[in-house]
Amino acid sequence: VGTVRNHCWKCLYSKHVDLEVPGDRASLCGGLMQPVGLDYKGKKGYQLKQKCLLCEKEQLNILAEDDKQDNLNLFLNLRI
């Protein structure tokens, strides 16, 4: 539905590939992005907050539509 998932739908981790803006793929870090929370922004809805385990950069990622259904237990354990 107009968005591409950048995180694993099972564990919600991803690889640190974006540097400045989502989709730029300019980061050389390559660390694991750990899910650390949820945020809610009007039009974007719920966003997954992740933090890199190597460089500690934090970023938000829009959730894919089926994330909410596929892994509800993981979302319930994250803080808003």
Tab-separated table of N, CA and C in Angstrom:
chain	number	residue	atom	x	y	z
A	1	VAL	N	0.844	-1.186	0.000
A	1	VAL	CA	0.000	0.000	0.000
A	1	VAL	C	0.887	1.246	0.000
A	2	GLY	N	1.783	1.361	-0.952
A	2	GLY	CA	2.589	2.560	-1.095
A	2	GLY	C	3.774	2.678	-0.163
A	3	THR	N	4.086	1.628	0.595
A	3	THR	CA	5.241	1.687	1.485
A	3	THR	C	6.018	0.382	1.402
A	4	VAL	N	7.309	0.466	1.594
A	4	VAL	CA	8.165	-0.711	1.543
A	4	VAL	C	8.679	-0.993	2.947
A	5	ARG	N	8.548	-2.205	3.376
A	5	ARG	CA	9.028	-2.578	4.712
A	5	ARG	C	10.551	-2.620	4.692
A	6	ASN	N	11.192	-1.988	5.669
A	6	ASN	CA	12.648	-2.065	5.742
A	6	ASN	C	13.085	-2.910	6.934
A	7	HIS	N	12.141	-3.474	7.652
A	7	HIS	CA	12.460	-4.268	8.832
A	7	HIS	C	11.873	-5.668	8.690
A	8	CYS	N	12.428	-6.588	9.447
A	8	CYS	CA	11.937	-7.963	9.458
A	8	CYS	C	10.569	-8.007	10.129
A	9	TRP	N	9.607	-8.636	9.502
A	9	TRP	CA	8.262	-8.676	10.061
A	9	TRP	C	8.167	-9.588	11.278
A	10	LYS	N	9.162	-10.470	11.476
A	10	LYS	CA	9.127	-11.374	12.629
A	10	LYS	C	9.739	-10.747	13.881
A	11	CYS	N	10.903	-10.075	13.725
A	11	CYS	CA	11.620	-9.570	14.907
A	11	CYS	C	11.687	-8.046	14.961
A	12	LEU	N	11.304	-7.353	13.887
A	12	LEU	CA	11.273	-5.894	13.774
A	12	LEU	C	12.657	-5.239	13.690
A	13	TYR	N	13.719	-6.030	13.608
A	13	TYR	CA	15.065	-5.482	13.404
A	13	TYR	C	15.259	-5.163	11.926
A	14	SER	N	16.209	-4.268	11.635
A	14	SER	CA	16.606	-4.007	10.255
A	14	SER	C	18.101	-3.731	10.235
A	15	LYS	N	18.634	-3.467	9.061
A	15	LYS	CA	20.043	-3.131	8.891
A	15	LYS	C	20.159	-1.624	8.694
A	16	HIS	N	21.152	-0.992	9.326
A	16	HIS	CA	21.357	0.455	9.202
A	16	HIS	C	21.949	0.760	7.827
A	17	VAL	N	21.089	1.216	6.916
A	17	VAL	CA	21.531	1.522	5.549
A	17	VAL	C	21.277	2.970	5.146
A	18	ASP	N	20.352	3.656	5.816
A	18	ASP	CA	20.030	5.043	5.458
A	18	ASP	C	20.812	6.015	6.334
A	19	LEU	N	21.322	7.084	5.711
A	19	LEU	CA	22.134	8.056	6.431
A	19	LEU	C	21.321	9.260	6.894
A	20	GLU	N	20.755	10.000	5.954
A	20	GLU	CA	20.034	11.235	6.287
A	20	GLU	C	18.521	11.105	6.165
A	21	VAL	N	18.064	10.522	5.067
A	21	VAL	CA	16.625	10.404	4.821
A	21	VAL	C	16.284	8.959	4.474
A	22	PRO	N	15.072	8.525	4.802
A	22	PRO	CA	14.668	7.164	4.464
A	22	PRO	C	14.820	6.894	2.971
A	23	GLY	N	15.489	5.798	2.658
A	23	GLY	CA	15.656	5.395	1.269
A	23	GLY	C	16.929	5.869	0.613
A	24	ASP	N	17.754	6.690	1.292
A	24	ASP	CA	18.965	7.191	0.629
A	24	ASP	C	20.068	6.132	0.526
A	25	ARG	N	20.025	5.106	1.349
A	25	ARG	CA	20.979	3.988	1.331
A	25	ARG	C	22.436	4.455	1.339
A	26	ALA	N	22.715	5.557	2.051
A	26	ALA	CA	24.048	6.164	2.038
A	26	ALA	C	24.882	5.845	3.283
A	27	SER	N	24.326	5.137	4.245
A	27	SER	CA	25.080	4.841	5.464
A	27	SER	C	26.065	3.707	5.220
A	28	LEU	N	27.255	3.854	5.741
A	28	LEU	CA	28.268	2.808	5.650
A	28	LEU	C	28.319	1.967	6.926
A	29	CYS	N	27.499	2.303	7.905
A	29	CYS	CA	27.517	1.645	9.208
A	29	CYS	C	27.190	0.151	9.090
A	30	GLY	N	26.008	-0.169	8.596
A	30	GLY	CA	25.599	-1.559	8.429
A	30	GLY	C	25.234	-2.282	9.710
A	31	GLY	N	25.119	-1.552	10.830
A	31	GLY	CA	24.770	-2.189	12.099
A	31	GLY	C	23.321	-2.636	12.142
A	32	LEU	N	22.988	-3.410	13.156
A	32	LEU	CA	21.605	-3.828	13.351
A	32	LEU	C	20.821	-2.703	13.998
A	33	MET	N	19.627	-2.456	13.469
A	33	MET	CA	18.721	-1.457	14.020
A	33	MET	C	17.728	-2.186	14.919
A	34	GLN	N	17.839	-1.951	16.217
A	34	GLN	CA	17.000	-2.615	17.210
A	34	GLN	C	15.695	-1.850	17.406
A	35	PRO	N	14.551	-2.542	17.453
A	35	PRO	CA	13.292	-1.861	17.757
A	35	PRO	C	13.296	-1.413	19.214
A	36	VAL	N	13.043	-0.119	19.442
A	36	VAL	CA	13.080	0.404	20.811
A	36	VAL	C	11.790	1.104	21.219
A	37	GLY	N	10.867	1.296	20.286
A	37	GLY	CA	9.627	1.956	20.648
A	37	GLY	C	8.713	2.178	19.472
A	38	LEU	N	7.582	2.768	19.763
A	38	LEU	CA	6.605	3.144	18.746
A	38	LEU	C	6.310	4.622	18.884
A	39	ASP	N	5.978	5.250	17.776
A	39	ASP	CA	5.579	6.649	17.778
A	39	ASP	C	4.326	6.752	16.922
A	40	TYR	N	3.509	7.743	17.168
A	40	TYR	CA	2.307	7.941	16.359
A	40	TYR	C	2.314	9.349	15.798
A	41	LYS	N	2.222	9.456	14.476
A	41	LYS	CA	2.190	10.744	13.785
A	41	LYS	C	0.979	10.751	12.866
A	42	GLY	N	0.050	11.650	13.088
A	42	GLY	CA	-1.167	11.822	12.302
A	42	GLY	C	-1.285	11.036	11.011
A	43	LYS	N	-0.877	11.613	9.886
A	43	LYS	CA	-1.053	10.982	8.574
A	43	LYS	C	-0.220	9.716	8.405
A	44	LYS	N	0.937	9.650	9.046
A	44	LYS	CA	1.819	8.490	8.891
A	44	LYS	C	1.400	7.325	9.773
A	45	GLY	N	0.602	7.589	10.791
A	45	GLY	CA	0.167	6.530	11.691
A	45	GLY	C	1.289	6.083	12.611
A	46	TYR	N	1.260	4.817	12.986
A	46	TYR	CA	2.290	4.288	13.876
A	46	TYR	C	3.597	4.108	13.127
A	47	GLN	N	4.683	4.465	13.803
A	47	GLN	CA	6.016	4.306	13.241
A	47	GLN	C	6.873	3.535	14.237
A	48	LEU	N	7.700	2.658	13.713
A	48	LEU	CA	8.622	1.874	14.510
A	48	LEU	C	9.871	2.698	14.777
A	49	LYS	N	10.212	2.862	16.041
A	49	LYS	CA	11.430	3.585	16.411
A	49	LYS	C	12.543	2.561	16.582
A	50	GLN	N	13.666	2.785	15.890
A	50	GLN	CA	14.797	1.871	15.953
A	50	GLN	C	16.068	2.619	16.327
A	51	LYS	N	16.993	1.884	16.957
A	51	LYS	CA	18.286	2.453	17.339
A	51	LYS	C	19.386	1.501	16.887
A	52	CYS	N	20.412	2.056	16.223
A	52	CYS	CA	21.518	1.248	15.727
A	52	CYS	C	22.377	0.762	16.895
A	53	LEU	N	22.686	-0.524	16.888
A	53	LEU	CA	23.495	-1.102	17.953
A	53	LEU	C	24.973	-0.749	17.820
A	54	LEU	N	25.405	-0.241	16.648
A	54	LEU	CA	26.805	0.159	16.464
A	54	LEU	C	27.026	1.647	16.703
A	55	CYS	N	26.310	2.481	15.976
A	55	CYS	CA	26.564	3.931	16.038
A	55	CYS	C	25.524	4.689	16.868
A	56	GLU	N	24.478	4.014	17.311
A	56	GLU	CA	23.420	4.560	18.164
A	56	GLU	C	22.499	5.576	17.489
A	57	LYS	N	22.534	5.668	16.160
A	57	LYS	CA	21.596	6.545	15.453
A	57	LYS	C	20.183	6.009	15.658
A	58	GLU	N	19.237	6.930	15.868
A	58	GLU	CA	17.836	6.545	16.005
A	58	GLU	C	17.060	7.039	14.799
A	59	GLN	N	16.074	6.265	14.376
A	59	GLN	CA	15.227	6.681	13.267
A	59	GLN	C	13.859	6.040	13.388
A	60	LEU	N	12.897	6.644	12.696
A	60	LEU	CA	11.530	6.141	12.658
A	60	LEU	C	11.254	5.531	11.297
A	61	ASN	N	10.466	4.465	11.280
A	61	ASN	CA	10.066	3.813	10.039
A	61	ASN	C	8.574	3.540	10.076
A	62	ILE	N	7.907	3.878	8.990
A	62	ILE	CA	6.475	3.612	8.879
A	62	ILE	C	6.254	2.108	8.909
A	63	LEU	N	5.235	1.687	9.639
A	63	LEU	CA	4.912	0.270	9.704
A	63	LEU	C	4.184	-0.160	8.440
A	64	ALA	N	4.464	-1.358	7.981
A	64	ALA	CA	3.722	-1.929	6.863
A	64	ALA	C	2.358	-2.369	7.394
A	65	GLU	N	1.363	-2.349	6.533
A	65	GLU	CA	-0.005	-2.664	6.961
A	65	GLU	C	-0.112	-3.998	7.685
A	66	ASP	N	0.594	-5.017	7.204
A	66	ASP	CA	0.438	-6.333	7.816
A	66	ASP	C	1.295	-6.525	9.061
A	67	ASP	N	2.182	-5.588	9.394
A	67	ASP	CA	2.974	-5.703	10.618
A	67	ASP	C	2.080	-5.805	11.845
A	68	LYS	N	1.052	-4.999	11.911
A	68	LYS	CA	0.191	-4.951	13.090
A	68	LYS	C	-0.467	-6.302	13.353
A	69	GLN	N	-0.807	-7.016	12.295
A	69	GLN	CA	-1.465	-8.299	12.445
A	69	GLN	C	-0.455	-9.416	12.668
A	70	ASP	N	0.677	-9.350	11.961
A	70	ASP	CA	1.626	-10.455	11.992
A	70	ASP	C	2.381	-10.593	13.303
A	71	ASN	N	2.641	-9.495	13.997
A	71	ASN	CA	3.455	-9.597	15.190
A	71	ASN	C	2.972	-8.681	16.303
A	72	LEU	N	1.741	-8.824	16.662
A	72	LEU	CA	1.121	-7.981	17.677
A	72	LEU	C	1.860	-8.049	19.013
A	73	ASN	N	2.350	-9.217	19.400
A	73	ASN	CA	3.033	-9.352	20.692
A	73	ASN	C	4.278	-8.484	20.785
A	74	LEU	N	5.069	-8.392	19.713
A	74	LEU	CA	6.254	-7.530	19.736
A	74	LEU	C	5.863	-6.068	19.890
A	75	PHE	N	4.826	-5.642	19.201
A	75	PHE	CA	4.389	-4.252	19.296
A	75	PHE	C	3.898	-3.912	20.699
A	76	LEU	N	3.237	-4.857	21.334
A	76	LEU	CA	2.728	-4.615	22.679
A	76	LEU	C	3.856	-4.427	23.690
A	77	ASN	N	5.023	-4.989	23.411
A	77	ASN	CA	6.163	-4.858	24.316
A	77	ASN	C	6.965	-3.582	24.094
A	78	LEU	N	6.725	-2.861	22.993
A	78	LEU	CA	7.439	-1.620	22.716
A	78	LEU	C	6.741	-0.462	23.408
A	79	ARG	N	7.507	0.549	23.765
A	79	ARG	CA	6.946	1.722	24.441
A	79	ARG	C	6.558	2.788	23.430
A	80	ILE	N	5.446	3.460	23.684
A	80	ILE	CA	5.031	4.587	22.846
A	80	ILE	C	5.566	5.849	23.468
